[in-house]
Amino acid sequence: MSVPGLAISLWTPQNNSLPSSKELRTVPEDFRAILETFENQHPQRDYEIEISVPEFTSVCPKTGQPDFGTITITYIPESLCVELKSLKMYMQAFRNQGIFYENVTNEILNDLVAAMQPRWMQVRAEFTPRGGISSTITVEHYNETPPDELQVI
């Protein structure tokens, strides 16, 4: 049955192998170059910045299907803060990127830490359910040793 004006496109892998990263990559090789920073106006004070990206999109490298989620970045800045428009462009760069949930969450943390060197940062990725299963990945960076109550023994 067809519905006038409605087109549905499904991508199905031709074999069981994963698409290569080059097949799905449409973003710059150096994601960090997109990120811009500005001087922290209150470096003497520990304060928390929380940024929510509720419309994050990437692509499952196994199925080619889009993945949707909310990325929450929380950090205590040292001398630099991330500029929000550049962060938006950075996040949009993942839109057509074939990358697993765990990998994208760690890559975002790595890139932001490299750009800002914060005192502390957490990246939390909450992906929408697929097949009845939802995933939340949380990664953290400490500039120093974490407080005792947070240390894993």
Tab-separated table of C-alpha atoms in Angstrom:
chain	number	residue	atom	x	y	z
A	1	MET	CA	0.000	0.000	0.000
A	2	SER	CA	1.328	3.423	-0.859
A	3	VAL	CA	0.382	6.745	0.612
A	4	PRO	CA	0.620	9.778	-1.703
A	5	GLY	CA	3.361	12.150	-0.594
A	6	LEU	CA	4.952	9.643	1.824
A	7	ALA	CA	8.326	8.139	1.090
A	8	ILE	CA	10.115	5.769	3.429
A	9	SER	CA	13.727	4.825	2.922
A	10	LEU	CA	15.308	1.968	4.836
A	11	TRP	CA	19.023	1.252	4.666
A	12	THR	CA	19.903	-2.403	5.017
A	13	PRO	CA	23.480	-3.706	5.086
A	14	GLN	CA	24.296	-5.911	2.079
A	15	ASN	CA	26.368	-8.233	4.257
A	16	ASN	CA	27.099	-8.773	7.928
A	17	SER	CA	30.254	-6.658	7.975
A	18	LEU	CA	30.294	-3.262	9.634
A	19	PRO	CA	30.544	-0.204	7.385
A	20	SER	CA	34.006	1.302	7.559
A	21	SER	CA	34.396	4.616	9.325
A	22	LYS	CA	35.351	6.190	5.978
A	23	GLU	CA	32.044	5.064	4.445
A	24	LEU	CA	30.055	6.956	7.082
A	25	ARG	CA	32.456	9.804	7.895
A	26	THR	CA	31.287	13.193	6.624
A	27	VAL	CA	32.846	15.334	9.358
A	28	PRO	CA	36.365	16.717	9.677
A	29	GLU	CA	39.007	14.252	10.830
A	30	ASP	CA	39.942	16.651	13.619
A	31	PHE	CA	36.716	17.275	15.547
A	32	ARG	CA	38.629	19.314	18.141
A	33	ALA	CA	39.309	22.039	15.567
A	34	ILE	CA	35.594	22.913	15.646
A	35	LEU	CA	35.640	23.651	19.392
A	36	GLU	CA	36.334	27.207	20.525
A	37	THR	CA	36.959	28.404	24.066
A	38	PHE	CA	36.945	31.652	25.998
A	39	GLU	CA	38.656	32.804	29.194
A	40	ASN	CA	37.041	31.799	32.493
A	41	GLN	CA	36.157	35.088	34.214
A	42	HIS	CA	36.208	33.491	37.701
A	43	PRO	CA	39.100	30.978	37.782
A	44	GLN	CA	39.560	31.442	41.539
A	45	ARG	CA	36.146	29.853	42.194
A	46	ASP	CA	34.927	26.297	41.700
A	47	TYR	CA	31.574	26.540	39.950
A	48	GLU	CA	29.690	24.050	37.842
A	49	ILE	CA	28.545	24.573	34.267
A	50	GLU	CA	25.916	22.189	32.872
A	51	ILE	CA	25.133	22.070	29.164
A	52	SER	CA	22.382	19.912	27.696
A	53	VAL	CA	22.264	18.819	24.058
A	54	PRO	CA	18.789	17.243	23.743
A	55	GLU	CA	18.883	16.559	19.995
A	56	PHE	CA	22.143	14.632	19.592
A	57	THR	CA	22.232	12.318	16.578
A	58	SER	CA	24.758	9.817	15.281
A	59	VAL	CA	24.566	6.617	13.225
A	60	CYS	CA	24.815	3.014	14.403
A	61	PRO	CA	27.879	1.595	12.606
A	62	LYS	CA	26.349	-1.898	12.578
A	63	THR	CA	22.890	-1.154	11.143
A	64	GLY	CA	23.259	2.308	9.639
A	65	GLN	CA	20.172	3.405	11.571
A	66	PRO	CA	20.152	6.817	13.286
A	67	ASP	CA	20.769	6.991	17.026
A	68	PHE	CA	19.146	9.773	19.057
A	69	GLY	CA	19.999	10.918	22.536
A	70	THR	CA	20.613	13.665	25.029
A	71	ILE	CA	24.196	14.580	25.878
A	72	THR	CA	24.712	16.393	29.182
A	73	ILE	CA	28.101	17.979	29.800
A	74	THR	CA	28.861	19.133	33.334
A	75	TYR	CA	32.205	20.650	34.240
A	76	ILE	CA	34.167	22.826	36.636
A	77	PRO	CA	36.332	25.088	34.471
A	78	GLU	CA	39.985	25.866	35.064
A	79	SER	CA	41.069	28.751	32.839
A	80	LEU	CA	38.846	28.087	29.794
A	81	CYS	CA	35.143	27.550	29.047
A	82	VAL	CA	33.626	26.113	25.872
A	83	GLU	CA	31.897	28.518	23.482
A	84	LEU	CA	28.344	27.245	22.924
A	85	LYS	CA	27.938	27.856	19.188
A	86	SER	CA	31.132	25.944	18.463
A	87	LEU	CA	29.916	23.154	20.763
A	88	LYS	CA	26.661	23.010	18.797
A	89	MET	CA	28.593	22.705	15.518
A	90	TYR	CA	30.853	20.058	17.062
A	91	MET	CA	27.844	17.995	18.185
A	92	GLN	CA	26.230	18.319	14.757
A	93	ALA	CA	29.405	16.926	13.200
A	94	PHE	CA	28.449	13.505	14.621
A	95	ARG	CA	25.120	13.501	12.755
A	96	ASN	CA	26.316	11.166	9.977
A	97	GLN	CA	29.155	9.572	11.920
A	98	GLY	CA	29.016	5.792	12.340
A	99	ILE	CA	30.026	5.373	15.984
A	100	PHE	CA	28.936	3.260	18.957
A	101	TYR	CA	27.357	4.912	22.043
A	102	GLU	CA	30.314	4.126	24.284
A	103	ASN	CA	32.828	5.436	21.796
A	104	VAL	CA	31.050	8.704	21.029
A	105	THR	CA	30.647	9.479	24.743
A	106	ASN	CA	34.357	8.940	25.388
A	107	GLU	CA	35.360	10.871	22.252
A	108	ILE	CA	33.296	13.882	23.338
A	109	LEU	CA	34.947	13.826	26.775
A	110	ASN	CA	38.440	13.451	25.273
A	111	ASP	CA	37.931	16.330	22.840
A	112	LEU	CA	36.458	18.695	25.432
A	113	VAL	CA	39.192	17.905	27.967
A	114	ALA	CA	41.860	18.513	25.303
A	115	ALA	CA	40.280	21.871	24.406
A	116	MET	CA	39.652	23.179	27.951
A	117	GLN	CA	41.641	21.209	30.544
A	118	PRO	CA	38.822	21.547	33.122
A	119	ARG	CA	39.243	20.780	36.825
A	120	TRP	CA	36.492	18.175	36.483
A	121	MET	CA	34.156	17.077	33.705
A	122	GLN	CA	31.383	14.544	33.231
A	123	VAL	CA	29.715	13.617	29.951
A	124	ARG	CA	26.447	11.706	30.231
A	125	ALA	CA	24.841	10.274	27.095
A	126	GLU	CA	21.252	9.030	27.386
A	127	PHE	CA	20.162	7.334	24.178
A	128	THR	CA	16.533	6.724	23.274
A	129	PRO	CA	15.330	3.123	23.460
A	130	ARG	CA	15.768	0.875	20.475
A	131	GLY	CA	14.206	-2.570	20.542
A	132	GLY	CA	13.070	-1.976	24.109
A	133	ILE	CA	16.588	-1.293	25.402
A	134	SER	CA	17.903	2.105	26.445
A	135	SER	CA	21.523	2.942	27.186
A	136	THR	CA	23.099	5.589	29.385
A	137	ILE	CA	26.853	6.064	29.307
A	138	THR	CA	28.623	8.286	31.852
A	139	VAL	CA	32.323	9.143	31.653
A	140	GLU	CA	34.359	11.477	33.866
A	141	HIS	CA	37.662	13.314	33.917
A	142	TYR	CA	39.455	14.571	37.029
A	143	ASN	CA	42.280	17.073	36.813
A	144	GLU	CA	43.377	15.790	40.212
A	145	THR	CA	42.557	12.723	42.294
A	146	PRO	CA	38.782	12.443	42.788
A	147	PRO	CA	37.336	12.901	46.269
A	148	ASP	CA	37.468	9.774	48.481
A	149	GLU	CA	33.743	9.092	48.184
A	150	LEU	CA	34.093	8.908	44.374
A	151	GLN	CA	37.243	6.801	44.148
A	152	VAL	CA	36.864	3.277	42.831
A	153	ILE	CA	38.942	0.750	44.774
